[in-house]
Tab-separated table of C-alpha atoms in Angstrom:
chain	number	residue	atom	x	y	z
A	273	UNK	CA	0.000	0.000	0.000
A	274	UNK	CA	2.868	2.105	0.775
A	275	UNK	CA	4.452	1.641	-2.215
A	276	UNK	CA	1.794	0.618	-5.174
A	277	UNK	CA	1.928	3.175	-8.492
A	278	UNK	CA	-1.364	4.703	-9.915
A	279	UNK	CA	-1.241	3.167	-13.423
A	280	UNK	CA	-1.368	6.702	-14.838
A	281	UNK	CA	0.356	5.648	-17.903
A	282	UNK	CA	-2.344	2.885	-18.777
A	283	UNK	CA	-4.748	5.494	-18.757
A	284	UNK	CA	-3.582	8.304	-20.854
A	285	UNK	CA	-6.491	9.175	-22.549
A	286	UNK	CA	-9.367	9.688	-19.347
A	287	UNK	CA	-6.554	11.505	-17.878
A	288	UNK	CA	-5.572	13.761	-20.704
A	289	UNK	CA	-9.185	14.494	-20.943
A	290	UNK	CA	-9.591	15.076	-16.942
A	291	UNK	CA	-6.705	17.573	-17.879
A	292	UNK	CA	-8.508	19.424	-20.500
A	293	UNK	CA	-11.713	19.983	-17.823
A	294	UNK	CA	-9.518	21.937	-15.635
A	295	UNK	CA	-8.297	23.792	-18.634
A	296	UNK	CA	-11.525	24.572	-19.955
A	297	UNK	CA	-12.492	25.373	-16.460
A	298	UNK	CA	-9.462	28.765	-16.288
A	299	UNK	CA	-10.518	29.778	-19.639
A	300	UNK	CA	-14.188	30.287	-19.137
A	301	UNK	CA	-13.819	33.580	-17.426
A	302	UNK	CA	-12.065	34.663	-20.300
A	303	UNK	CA	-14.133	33.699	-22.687
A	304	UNK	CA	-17.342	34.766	-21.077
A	305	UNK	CA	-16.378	38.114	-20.245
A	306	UNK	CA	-15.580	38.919	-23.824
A	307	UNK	CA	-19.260	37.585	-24.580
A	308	UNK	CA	-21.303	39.181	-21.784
A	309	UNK	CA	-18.837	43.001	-23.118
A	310	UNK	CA	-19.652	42.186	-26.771
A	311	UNK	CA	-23.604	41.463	-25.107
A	312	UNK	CA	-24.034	44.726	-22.733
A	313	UNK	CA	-22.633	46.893	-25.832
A	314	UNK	CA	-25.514	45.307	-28.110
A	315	UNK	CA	-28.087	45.688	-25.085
A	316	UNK	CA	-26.638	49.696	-25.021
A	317	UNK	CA	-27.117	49.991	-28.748
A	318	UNK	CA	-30.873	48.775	-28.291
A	319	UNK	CA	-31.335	51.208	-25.335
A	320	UNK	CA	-29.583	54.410	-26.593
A	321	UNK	CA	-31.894	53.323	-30.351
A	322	UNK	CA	-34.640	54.145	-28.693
A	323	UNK	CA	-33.783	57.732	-27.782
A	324	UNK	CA	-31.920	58.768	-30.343
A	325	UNK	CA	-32.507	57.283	-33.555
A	326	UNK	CA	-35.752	56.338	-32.989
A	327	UNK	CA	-37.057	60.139	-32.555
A	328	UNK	CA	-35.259	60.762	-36.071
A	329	UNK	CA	-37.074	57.973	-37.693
A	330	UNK	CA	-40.228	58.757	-36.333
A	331	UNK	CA	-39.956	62.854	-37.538
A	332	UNK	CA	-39.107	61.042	-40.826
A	333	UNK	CA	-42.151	59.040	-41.194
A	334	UNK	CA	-44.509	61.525	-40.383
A	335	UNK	CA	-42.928	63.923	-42.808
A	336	UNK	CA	-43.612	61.547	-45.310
A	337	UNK	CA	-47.003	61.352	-44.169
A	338	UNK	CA	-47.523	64.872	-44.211
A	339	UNK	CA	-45.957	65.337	-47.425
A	340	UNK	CA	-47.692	62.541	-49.219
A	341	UNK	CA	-50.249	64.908	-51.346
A	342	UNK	CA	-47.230	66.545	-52.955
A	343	UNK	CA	-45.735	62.979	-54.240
A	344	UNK	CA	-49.638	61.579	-55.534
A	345	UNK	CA	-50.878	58.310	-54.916
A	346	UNK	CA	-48.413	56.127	-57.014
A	347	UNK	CA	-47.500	54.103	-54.454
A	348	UNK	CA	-50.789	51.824	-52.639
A	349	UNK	CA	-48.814	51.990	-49.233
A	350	UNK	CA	-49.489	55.614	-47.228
A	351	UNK	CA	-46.041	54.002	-45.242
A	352	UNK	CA	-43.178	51.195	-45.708
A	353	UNK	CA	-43.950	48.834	-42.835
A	354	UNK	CA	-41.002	50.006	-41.340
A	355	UNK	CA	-42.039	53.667	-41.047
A	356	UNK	CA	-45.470	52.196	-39.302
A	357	UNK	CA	-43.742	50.279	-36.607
A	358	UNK	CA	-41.207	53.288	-35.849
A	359	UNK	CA	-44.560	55.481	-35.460
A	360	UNK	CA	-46.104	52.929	-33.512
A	361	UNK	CA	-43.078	52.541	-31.322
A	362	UNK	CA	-42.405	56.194	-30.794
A	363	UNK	CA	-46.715	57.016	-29.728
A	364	UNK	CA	-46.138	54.391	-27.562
A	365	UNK	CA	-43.150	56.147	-25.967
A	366	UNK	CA	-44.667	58.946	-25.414
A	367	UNK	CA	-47.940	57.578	-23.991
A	368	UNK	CA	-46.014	55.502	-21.251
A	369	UNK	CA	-43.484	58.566	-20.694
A	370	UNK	CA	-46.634	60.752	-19.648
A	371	UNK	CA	-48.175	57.618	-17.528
A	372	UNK	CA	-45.481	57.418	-15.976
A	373	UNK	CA	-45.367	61.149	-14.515
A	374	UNK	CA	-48.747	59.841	-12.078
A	375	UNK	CA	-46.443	57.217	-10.517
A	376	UNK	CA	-45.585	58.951	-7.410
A	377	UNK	CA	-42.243	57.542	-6.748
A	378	UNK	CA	-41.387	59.399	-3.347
A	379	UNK	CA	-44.579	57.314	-1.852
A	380	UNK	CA	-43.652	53.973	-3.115
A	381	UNK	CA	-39.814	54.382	-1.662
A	382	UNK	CA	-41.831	55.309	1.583
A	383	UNK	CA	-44.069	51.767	1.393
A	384	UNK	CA	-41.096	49.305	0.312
A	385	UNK	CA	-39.233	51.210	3.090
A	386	UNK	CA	-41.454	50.364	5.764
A	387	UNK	CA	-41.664	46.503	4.759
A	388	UNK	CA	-39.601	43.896	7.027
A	389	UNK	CA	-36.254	42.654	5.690
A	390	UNK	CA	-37.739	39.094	4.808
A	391	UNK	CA	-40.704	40.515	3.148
A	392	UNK	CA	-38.808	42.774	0.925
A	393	UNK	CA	-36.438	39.773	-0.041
A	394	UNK	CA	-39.596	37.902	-1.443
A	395	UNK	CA	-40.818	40.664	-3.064
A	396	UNK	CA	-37.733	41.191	-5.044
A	397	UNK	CA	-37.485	37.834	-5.568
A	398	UNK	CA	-40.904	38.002	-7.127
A	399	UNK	CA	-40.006	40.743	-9.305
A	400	UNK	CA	-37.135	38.657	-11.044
A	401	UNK	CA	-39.821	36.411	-11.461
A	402	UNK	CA	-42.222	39.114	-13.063
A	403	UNK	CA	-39.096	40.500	-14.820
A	404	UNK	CA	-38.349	37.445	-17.168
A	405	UNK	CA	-42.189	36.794	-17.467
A	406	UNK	CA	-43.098	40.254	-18.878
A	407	UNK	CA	-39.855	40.293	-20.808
A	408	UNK	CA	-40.741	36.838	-23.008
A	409	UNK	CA	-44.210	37.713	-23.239
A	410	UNK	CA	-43.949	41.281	-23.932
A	411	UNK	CA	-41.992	41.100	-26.463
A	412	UNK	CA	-44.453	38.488	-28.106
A	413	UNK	CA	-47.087	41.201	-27.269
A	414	UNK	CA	-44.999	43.917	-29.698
A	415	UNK	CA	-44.380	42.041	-32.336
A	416	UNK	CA	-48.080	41.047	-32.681
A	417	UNK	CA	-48.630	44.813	-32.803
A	418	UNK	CA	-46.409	45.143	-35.248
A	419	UNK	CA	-47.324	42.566	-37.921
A	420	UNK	CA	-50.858	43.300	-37.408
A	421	UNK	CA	-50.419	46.921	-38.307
A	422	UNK	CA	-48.057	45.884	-41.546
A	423	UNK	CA	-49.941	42.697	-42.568
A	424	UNK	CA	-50.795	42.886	-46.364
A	425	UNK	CA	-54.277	43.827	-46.547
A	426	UNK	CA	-55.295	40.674	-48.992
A	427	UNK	CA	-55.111	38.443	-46.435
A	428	UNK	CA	-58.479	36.880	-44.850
A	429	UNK	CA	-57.955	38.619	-41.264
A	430	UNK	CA	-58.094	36.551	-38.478
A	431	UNK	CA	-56.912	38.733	-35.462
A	432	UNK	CA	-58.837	41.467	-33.202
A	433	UNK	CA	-57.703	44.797	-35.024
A	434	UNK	CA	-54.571	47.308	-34.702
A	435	UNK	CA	-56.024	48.956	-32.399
A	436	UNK	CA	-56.603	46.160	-29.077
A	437	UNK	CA	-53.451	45.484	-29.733
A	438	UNK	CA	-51.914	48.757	-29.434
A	439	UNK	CA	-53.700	49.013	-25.966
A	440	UNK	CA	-52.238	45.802	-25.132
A	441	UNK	CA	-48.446	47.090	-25.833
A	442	UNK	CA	-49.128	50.092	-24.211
A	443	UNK	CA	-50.509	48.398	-21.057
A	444	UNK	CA	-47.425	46.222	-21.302
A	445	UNK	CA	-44.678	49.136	-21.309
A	446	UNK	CA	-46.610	50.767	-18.756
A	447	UNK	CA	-46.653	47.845	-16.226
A	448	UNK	CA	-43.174	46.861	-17.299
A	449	UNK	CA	-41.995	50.088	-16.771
A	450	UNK	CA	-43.538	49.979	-13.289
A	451	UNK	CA	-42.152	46.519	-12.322
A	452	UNK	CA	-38.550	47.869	-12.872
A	453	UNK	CA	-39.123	51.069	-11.374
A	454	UNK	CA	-40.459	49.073	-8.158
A	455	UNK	CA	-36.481	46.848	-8.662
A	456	UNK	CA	-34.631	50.222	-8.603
A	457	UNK	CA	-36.995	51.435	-5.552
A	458	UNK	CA	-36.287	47.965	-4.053
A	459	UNK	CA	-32.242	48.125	-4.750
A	460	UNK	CA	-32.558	51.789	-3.219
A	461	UNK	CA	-33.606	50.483	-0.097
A	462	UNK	CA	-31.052	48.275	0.129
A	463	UNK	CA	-28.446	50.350	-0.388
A	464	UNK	CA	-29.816	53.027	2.012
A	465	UNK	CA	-30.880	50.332	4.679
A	466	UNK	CA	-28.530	51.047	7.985
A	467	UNK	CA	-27.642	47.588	8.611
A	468	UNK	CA	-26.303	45.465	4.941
A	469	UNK	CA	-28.482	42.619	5.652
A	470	UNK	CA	-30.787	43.178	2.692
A	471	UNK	CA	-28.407	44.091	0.197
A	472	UNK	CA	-26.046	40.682	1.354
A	473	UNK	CA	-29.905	38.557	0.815
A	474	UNK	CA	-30.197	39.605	-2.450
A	475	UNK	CA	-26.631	38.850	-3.390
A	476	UNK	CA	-26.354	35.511	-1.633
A	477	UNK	CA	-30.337	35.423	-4.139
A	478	UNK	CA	-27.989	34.969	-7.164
A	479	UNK	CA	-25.777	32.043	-5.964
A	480	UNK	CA	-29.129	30.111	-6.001
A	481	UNK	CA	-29.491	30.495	-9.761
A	482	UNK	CA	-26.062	28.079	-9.114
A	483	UNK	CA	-27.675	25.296	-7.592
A	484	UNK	CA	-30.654	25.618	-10.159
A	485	UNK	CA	-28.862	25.357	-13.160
A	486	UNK	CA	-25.534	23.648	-12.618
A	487	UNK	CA	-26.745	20.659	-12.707
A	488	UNK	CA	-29.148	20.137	-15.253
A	489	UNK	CA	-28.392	18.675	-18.918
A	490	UNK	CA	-27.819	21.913	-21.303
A	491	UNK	CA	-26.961	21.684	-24.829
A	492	UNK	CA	-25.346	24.169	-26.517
A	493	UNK	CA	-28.397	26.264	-28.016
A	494	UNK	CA	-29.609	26.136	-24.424
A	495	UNK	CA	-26.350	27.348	-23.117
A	496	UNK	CA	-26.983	30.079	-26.108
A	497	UNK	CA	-30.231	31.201	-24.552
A	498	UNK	CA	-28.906	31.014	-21.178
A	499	UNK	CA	-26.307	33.269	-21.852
A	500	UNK	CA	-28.752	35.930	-23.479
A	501	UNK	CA	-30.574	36.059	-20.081
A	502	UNK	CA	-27.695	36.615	-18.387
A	503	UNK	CA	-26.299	39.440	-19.941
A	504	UNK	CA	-29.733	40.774	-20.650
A	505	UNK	CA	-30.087	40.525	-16.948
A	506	UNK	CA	-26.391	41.797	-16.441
A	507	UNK	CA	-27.399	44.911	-18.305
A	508	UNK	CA	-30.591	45.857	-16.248
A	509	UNK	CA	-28.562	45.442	-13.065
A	510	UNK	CA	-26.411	47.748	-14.235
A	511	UNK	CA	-28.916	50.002	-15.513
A	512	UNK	CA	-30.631	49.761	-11.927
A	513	UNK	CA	-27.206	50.428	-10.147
A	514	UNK	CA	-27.275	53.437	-12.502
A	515	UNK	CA	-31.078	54.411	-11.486
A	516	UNK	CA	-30.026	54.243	-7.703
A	517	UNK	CA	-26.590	56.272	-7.596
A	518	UNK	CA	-28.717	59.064	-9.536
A	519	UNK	CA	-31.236	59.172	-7.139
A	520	UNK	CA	-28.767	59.248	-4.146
A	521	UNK	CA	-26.569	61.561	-5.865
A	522	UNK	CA	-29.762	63.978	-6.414
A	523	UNK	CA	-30.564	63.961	-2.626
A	524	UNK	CA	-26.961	64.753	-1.348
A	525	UNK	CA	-27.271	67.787	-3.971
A	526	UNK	CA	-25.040	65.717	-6.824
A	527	UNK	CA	-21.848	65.764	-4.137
A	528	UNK	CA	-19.085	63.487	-5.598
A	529	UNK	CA	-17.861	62.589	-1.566
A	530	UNK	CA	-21.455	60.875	-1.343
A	531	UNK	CA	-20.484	58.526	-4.646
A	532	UNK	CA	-17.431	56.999	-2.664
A	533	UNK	CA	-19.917	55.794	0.261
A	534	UNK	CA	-21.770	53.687	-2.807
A	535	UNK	CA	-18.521	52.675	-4.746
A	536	UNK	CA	-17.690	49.329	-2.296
A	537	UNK	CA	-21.261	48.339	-2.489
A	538	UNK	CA	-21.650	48.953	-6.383
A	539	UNK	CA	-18.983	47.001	-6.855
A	540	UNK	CA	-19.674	44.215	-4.251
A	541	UNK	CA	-23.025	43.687	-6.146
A	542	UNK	CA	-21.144	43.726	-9.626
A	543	UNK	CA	-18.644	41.603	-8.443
A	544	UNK	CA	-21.369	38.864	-6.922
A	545	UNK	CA	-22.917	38.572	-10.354
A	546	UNK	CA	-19.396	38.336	-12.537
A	547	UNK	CA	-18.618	35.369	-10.024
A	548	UNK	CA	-21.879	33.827	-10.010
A	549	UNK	CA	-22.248	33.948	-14.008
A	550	UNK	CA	-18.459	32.425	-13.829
A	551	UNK	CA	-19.524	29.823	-11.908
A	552	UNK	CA	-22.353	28.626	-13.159
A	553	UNK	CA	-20.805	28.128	-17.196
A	554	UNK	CA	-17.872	26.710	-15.796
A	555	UNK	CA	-19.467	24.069	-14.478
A	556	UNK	CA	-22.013	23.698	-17.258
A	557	UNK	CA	-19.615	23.536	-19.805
A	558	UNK	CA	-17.677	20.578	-17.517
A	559	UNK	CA	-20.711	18.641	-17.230
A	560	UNK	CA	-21.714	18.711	-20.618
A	561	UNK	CA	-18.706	18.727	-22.342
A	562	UNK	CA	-18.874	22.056	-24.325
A	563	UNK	CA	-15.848	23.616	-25.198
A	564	UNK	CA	-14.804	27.090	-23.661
A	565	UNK	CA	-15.030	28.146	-27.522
């Protein structure tokens, strides 16, 4: 016993491969990270669209519209489909921007405020839940809009009219909008809670997404979709981390001193969900033998 070998050489090939785990393993940070930077800049480009070119193609389609006497009739569209959906997308903008100004924000900071530590970790967790729900059905919601304003007009119709639906999308936004004002209220508190024990629950929240993923079978266009959830969900934590050094920047009267009390727990949060992410692919990509590529 003290003295018997391992038969390493007789088994070159499991332990090559055993090798090339732990390899795979060290690059995955790597690798990710370039993924979820190339991700967040996409998820930027959609954002920053929306008030910036957007407006521009909206101003463009209605000066077509308004214009349209001076060119005649040649063409049987008033609009290219395009030009429809960017008007659509822009009234709806504006509709939910105005909305929005009833939401009283000052009183719902007040009410989340006042709610225990445990409750305010399940309702958090419940807006996650909300979050993803709204954001896969929503987005069927839109696009329905959208084709049923552009369908060709042959067509036998077999849907409830343009305009239903564009009181469904703008119900959506609104609530949407609502549900991730409520997260940044939520964070807020957090942060601005005397004793950490909030903000450490709702970190130590993400190391569960660990223990619900790791170990179930993925292949690799799961994986794919995964990973689009996780940087579309890395990108509205940042956004919210955004939302909530505004707002506490606005109350100390935009005093850069007050940004350094935030900074370590910015960055703790950030840091939880780069480790978590990290995590979790490693260890999928181990278990189901995908490569780090």
């Amino acid at each position: 016993e003290l003295t018997r070998g391992y038969f390493l050489e007789h088994n070159e090939a499991k332990y090559t491969e055993r090798r090339e785990r732990v390899y795979t393993c060290m690059r995955i940070p790597r690798e990710l990270e370039k993924l979820m930077v190339f991700g967040i800049f996409l998820c930027l480009d959609a954002f920053l669209y929306v008030f910036t070119l957007l407006p521009l193609r909206v101003f463009l389609a209605l000066f077509r519209l308004f214009t349209l006497p001076c060119y005649g009739l040649r063409d049987r569209r008033l609009l290219q489909p395009a030009q429809v959906c960017d008007i659509l997308k822009g009234v709806i903008l504006v509709i939910c921007y105005f909305m929005m100004h009833y939401v009283d924000y000052s009183m719902m900071y007040h009410l989340i405020r006042g709610q225990s530590v445990i409750k305010l970790y399940i309702i958090y967790n419940m807006l996650e839940v909300a979050d993803r729900l709204f954001s896969s059905f929503g987005q069927d919601i839109l696009d329905a809009l959208y084709w049923t304003a552009t369908e060709p007009k042959e067509r036998k119709r077999a849907h409830i009219g343009v305009i239903p639906h564009f009181f469904m999308a703008v119900l959506y936004v609104f609530l949407h909008a609502i549900l991730i004002m409520v997260q940044a209220t939520t964070l807020n508190v957090a942060f601005n809670s005397h004793n950490k024990s909030l903000l450490t629950i709702m970190m130590s929240n993400n190391f569960v997404e660990i223990k619900g993923s790791v170990f179930k079978k993925f292949e690799k266009n799961n994986l794919f979709q995964m990973s689009n959830s996780d940087i579309k969900e890395r990108f509205t934590n940042y956004v919210l981390l955004l939302i909530v050094c505004l707002r506490n920047m606005e109350q100390f009267s935009w005093n850069p001193d007050h940004l350094w009390v935030l900074f370590p727990d910015v960055c703790m949060v950030i840091a939880s969900e780069t480790a978590v992410d990290i995590v979790k692919h490693a260890f999928i990509t181990k278990f189901n033998d995908i490569t780090a590529d």
